[in-house]
Coordinates of N, CA and C in Angstrom, one line a residue:
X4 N 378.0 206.3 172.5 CA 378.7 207.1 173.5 C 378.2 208.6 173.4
X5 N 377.9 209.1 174.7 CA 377.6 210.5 174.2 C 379.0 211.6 173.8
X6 N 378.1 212.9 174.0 CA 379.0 213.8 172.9 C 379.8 214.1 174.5
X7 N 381.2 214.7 174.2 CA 382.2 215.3 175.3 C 382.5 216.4 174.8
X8 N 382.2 217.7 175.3 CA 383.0 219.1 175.0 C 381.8 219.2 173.7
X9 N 380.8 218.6 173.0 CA 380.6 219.0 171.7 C 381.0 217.9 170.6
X10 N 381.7 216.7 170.8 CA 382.4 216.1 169.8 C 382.0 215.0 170.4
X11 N 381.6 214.4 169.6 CA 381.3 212.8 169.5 C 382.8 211.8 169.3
X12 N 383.3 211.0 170.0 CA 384.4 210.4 169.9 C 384.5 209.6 169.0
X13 N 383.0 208.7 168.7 CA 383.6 207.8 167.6 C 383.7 208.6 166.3
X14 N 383.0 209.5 166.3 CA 383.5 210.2 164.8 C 384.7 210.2 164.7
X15 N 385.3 211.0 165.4 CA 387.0 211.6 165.8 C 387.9 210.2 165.5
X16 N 387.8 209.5 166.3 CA 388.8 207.7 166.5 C 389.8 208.8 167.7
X17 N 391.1 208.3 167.1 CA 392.2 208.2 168.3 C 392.5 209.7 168.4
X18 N 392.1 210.7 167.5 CA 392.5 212.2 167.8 C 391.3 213.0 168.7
X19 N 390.2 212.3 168.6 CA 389.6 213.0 169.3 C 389.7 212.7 170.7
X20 N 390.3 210.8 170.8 CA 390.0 210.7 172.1 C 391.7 211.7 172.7
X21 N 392.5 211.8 172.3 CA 393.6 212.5 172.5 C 392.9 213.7 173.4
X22 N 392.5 214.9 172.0 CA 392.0 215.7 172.3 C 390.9 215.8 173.3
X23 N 390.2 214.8 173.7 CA 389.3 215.1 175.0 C 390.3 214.8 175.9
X24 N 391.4 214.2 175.6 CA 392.3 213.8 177.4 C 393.4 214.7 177.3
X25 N 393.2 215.5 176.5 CA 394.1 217.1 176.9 C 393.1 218.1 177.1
X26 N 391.9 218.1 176.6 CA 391.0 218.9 177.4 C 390.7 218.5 179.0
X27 N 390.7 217.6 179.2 CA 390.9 217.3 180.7 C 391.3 217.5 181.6
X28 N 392.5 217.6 180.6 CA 393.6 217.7 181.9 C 393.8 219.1 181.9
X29 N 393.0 219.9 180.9 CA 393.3 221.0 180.7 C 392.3 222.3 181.6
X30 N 391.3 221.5 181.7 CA 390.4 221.8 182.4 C 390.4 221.6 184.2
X31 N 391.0 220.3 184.4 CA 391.7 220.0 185.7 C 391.0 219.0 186.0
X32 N 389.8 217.9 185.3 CA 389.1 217.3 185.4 C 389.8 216.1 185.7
X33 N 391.1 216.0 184.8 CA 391.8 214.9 184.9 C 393.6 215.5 185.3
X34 N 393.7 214.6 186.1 CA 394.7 215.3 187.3 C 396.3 214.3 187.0
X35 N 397.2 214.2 186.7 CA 398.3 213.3 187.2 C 398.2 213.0 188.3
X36 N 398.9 211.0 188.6 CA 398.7 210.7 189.6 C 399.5 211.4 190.8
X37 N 401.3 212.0 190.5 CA 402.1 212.6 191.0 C 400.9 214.1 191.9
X38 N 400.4 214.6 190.9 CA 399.8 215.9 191.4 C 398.6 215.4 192.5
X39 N 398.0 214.8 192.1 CA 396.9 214.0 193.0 C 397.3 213.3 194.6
X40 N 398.4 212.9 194.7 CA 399.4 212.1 195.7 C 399.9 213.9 196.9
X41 N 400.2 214.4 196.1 CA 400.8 215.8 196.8 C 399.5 216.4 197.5
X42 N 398.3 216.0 196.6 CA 397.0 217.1 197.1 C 397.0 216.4 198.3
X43 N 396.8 214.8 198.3 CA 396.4 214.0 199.7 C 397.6 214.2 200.8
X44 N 398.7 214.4 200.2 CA 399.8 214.2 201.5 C 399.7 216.0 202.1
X45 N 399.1 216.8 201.5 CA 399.0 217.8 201.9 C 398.1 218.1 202.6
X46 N 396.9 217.5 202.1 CA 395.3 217.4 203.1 C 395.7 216.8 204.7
X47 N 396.5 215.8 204.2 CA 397.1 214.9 205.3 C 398.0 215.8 206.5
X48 N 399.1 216.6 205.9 CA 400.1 217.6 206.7 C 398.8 218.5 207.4
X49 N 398.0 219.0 206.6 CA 397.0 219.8 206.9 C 396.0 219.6 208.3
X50 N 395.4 218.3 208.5 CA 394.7 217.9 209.2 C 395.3 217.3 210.6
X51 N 396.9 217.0 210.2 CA 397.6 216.7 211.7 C 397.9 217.9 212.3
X52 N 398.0 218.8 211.8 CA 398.5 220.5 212.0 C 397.0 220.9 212.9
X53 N 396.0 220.8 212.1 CA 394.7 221.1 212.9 C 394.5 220.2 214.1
X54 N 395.1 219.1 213.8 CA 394.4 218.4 215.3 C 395.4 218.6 216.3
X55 N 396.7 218.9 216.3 CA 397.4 219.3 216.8 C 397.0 220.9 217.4
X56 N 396.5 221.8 216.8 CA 396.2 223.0 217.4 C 395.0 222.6 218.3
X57 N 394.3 221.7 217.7 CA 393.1 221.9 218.5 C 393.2 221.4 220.0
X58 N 394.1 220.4 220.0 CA 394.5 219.7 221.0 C 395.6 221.0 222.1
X59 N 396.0 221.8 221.5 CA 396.9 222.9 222.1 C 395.7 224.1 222.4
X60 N 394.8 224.3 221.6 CA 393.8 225.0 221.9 C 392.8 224.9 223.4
X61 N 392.9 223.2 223.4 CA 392.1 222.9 224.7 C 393.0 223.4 226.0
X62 N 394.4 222.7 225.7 CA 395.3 222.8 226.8 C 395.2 224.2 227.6
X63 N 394.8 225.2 226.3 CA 395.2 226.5 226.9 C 394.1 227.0 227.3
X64 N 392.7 226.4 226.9 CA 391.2 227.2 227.2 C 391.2 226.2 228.8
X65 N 392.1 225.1 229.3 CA 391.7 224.9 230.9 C 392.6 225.7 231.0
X66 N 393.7 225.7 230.6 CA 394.5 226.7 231.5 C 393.8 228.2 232.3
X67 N 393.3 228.7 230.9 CA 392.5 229.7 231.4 C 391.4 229.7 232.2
X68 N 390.8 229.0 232.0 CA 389.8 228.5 233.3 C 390.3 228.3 234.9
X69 N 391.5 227.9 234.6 CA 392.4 228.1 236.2 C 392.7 229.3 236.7
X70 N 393.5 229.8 235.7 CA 393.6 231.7 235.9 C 392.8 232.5 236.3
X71 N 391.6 232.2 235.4 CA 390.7 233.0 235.8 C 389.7 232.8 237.4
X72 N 389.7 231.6 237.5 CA 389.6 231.3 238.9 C 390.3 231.3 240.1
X73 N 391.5 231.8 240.2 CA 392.2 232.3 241.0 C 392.4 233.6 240.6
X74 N 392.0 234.6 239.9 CA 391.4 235.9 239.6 C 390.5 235.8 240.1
X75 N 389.3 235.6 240.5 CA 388.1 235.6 241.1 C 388.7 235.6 242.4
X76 N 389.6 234.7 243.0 CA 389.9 234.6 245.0 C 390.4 235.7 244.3
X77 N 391.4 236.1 244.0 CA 392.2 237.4 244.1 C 391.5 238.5 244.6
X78 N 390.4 238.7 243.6 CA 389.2 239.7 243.5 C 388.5 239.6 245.1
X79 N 388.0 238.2 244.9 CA 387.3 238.3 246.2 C 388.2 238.7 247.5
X80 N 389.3 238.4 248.1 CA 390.2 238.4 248.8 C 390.5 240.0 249.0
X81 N 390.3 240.2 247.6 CA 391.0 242.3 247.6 C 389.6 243.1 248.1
X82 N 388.4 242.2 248.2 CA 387.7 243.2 248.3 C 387.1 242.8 249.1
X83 N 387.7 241.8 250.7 CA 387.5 241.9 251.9 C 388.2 242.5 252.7
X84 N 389.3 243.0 252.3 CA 390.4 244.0 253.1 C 389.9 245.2 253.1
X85 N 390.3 245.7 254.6 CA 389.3 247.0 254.8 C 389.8 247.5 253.4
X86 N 389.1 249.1 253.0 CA 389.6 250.2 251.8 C 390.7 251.0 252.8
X87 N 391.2 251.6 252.2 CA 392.2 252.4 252.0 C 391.7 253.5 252.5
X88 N 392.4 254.8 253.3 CA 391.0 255.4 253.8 C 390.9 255.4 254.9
X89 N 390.2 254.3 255.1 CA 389.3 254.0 256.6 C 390.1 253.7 257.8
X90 N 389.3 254.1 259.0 CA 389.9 253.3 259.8 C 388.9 253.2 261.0
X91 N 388.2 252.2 261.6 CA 387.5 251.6 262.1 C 385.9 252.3 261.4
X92 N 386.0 252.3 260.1 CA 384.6 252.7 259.7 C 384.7 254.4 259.5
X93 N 385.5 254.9 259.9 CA 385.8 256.2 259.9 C 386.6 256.7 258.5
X94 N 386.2 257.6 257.8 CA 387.3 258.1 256.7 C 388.1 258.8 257.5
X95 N 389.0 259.2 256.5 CA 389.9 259.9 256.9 C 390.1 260.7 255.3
X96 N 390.7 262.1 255.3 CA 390.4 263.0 254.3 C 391.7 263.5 254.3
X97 N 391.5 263.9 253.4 CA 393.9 264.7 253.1 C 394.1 265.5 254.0
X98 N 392.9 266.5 254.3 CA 393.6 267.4 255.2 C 393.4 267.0 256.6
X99 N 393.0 265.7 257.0 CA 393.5 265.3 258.5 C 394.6 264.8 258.4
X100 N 395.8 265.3 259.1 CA 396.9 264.7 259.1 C 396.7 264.7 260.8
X101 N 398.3 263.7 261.2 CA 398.7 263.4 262.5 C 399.7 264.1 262.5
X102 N 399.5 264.8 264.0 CA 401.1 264.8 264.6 C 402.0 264.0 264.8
X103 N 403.1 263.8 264.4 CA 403.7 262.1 264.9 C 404.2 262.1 266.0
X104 N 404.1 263.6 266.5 CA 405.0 263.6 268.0 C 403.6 263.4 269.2
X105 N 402.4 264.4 269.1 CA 401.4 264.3 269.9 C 400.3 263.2 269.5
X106 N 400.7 262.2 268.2 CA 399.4 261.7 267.8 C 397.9 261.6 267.8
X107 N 397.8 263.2 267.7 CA 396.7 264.0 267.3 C 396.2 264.6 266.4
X108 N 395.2 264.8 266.1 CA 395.1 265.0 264.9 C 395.1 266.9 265.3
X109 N 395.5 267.6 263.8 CA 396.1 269.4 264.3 C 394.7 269.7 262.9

């Protein structure tokens, strides 16, 4: 058998193999089954959690894709109405005002 940690086991007998299975566990190499059970049911909580977001993640990236395409008509839509301003191609400037009685301009 080879050497573990430095120490040959059959020299040792039953203390050495002791002592290598408390270095084990001491090292983390060798795990309780209790501790090992918690790692998986946690990997497990972990990975429904992720596919769950990712599945909420999609819902929301079409959502946005909709939004944002009726932002685009919006856009388009706002920027076939005449401007503000104008009126038959003509500006109009602050200091033209109307008479509202002769509807002329003074």
């Amino acid at each position: 058998m080879t050497e573990l940690f430095g120490i040959n086991p059959i020299d040792g007998g039953a203390i050495a193999l002791l002592v290598i299975v408390f270095l084990y566990v001491l090292t983390g190499r060798l795990v309780p089954r209790k501790t090992h059970e918690d790692a998986i049911a946690d990997r497990d909580n972990w990975r429904t959690a992720f596919l769950e977001s990712e599945a909420l993640r999609k819902v929301e990236h079409d959502q946005t894709g909709e939004l944002l395409e009726m932002a685009r008509l919006g856009g388009h839509l706002l920027a076939a109405l005449p401007q503000a301003g104008q009126v038959d191609g003509e500006e109009v400037n602050a200091r033209d005002r109307m008479d509202p009685t002769t509807r002329t301009r003074t």
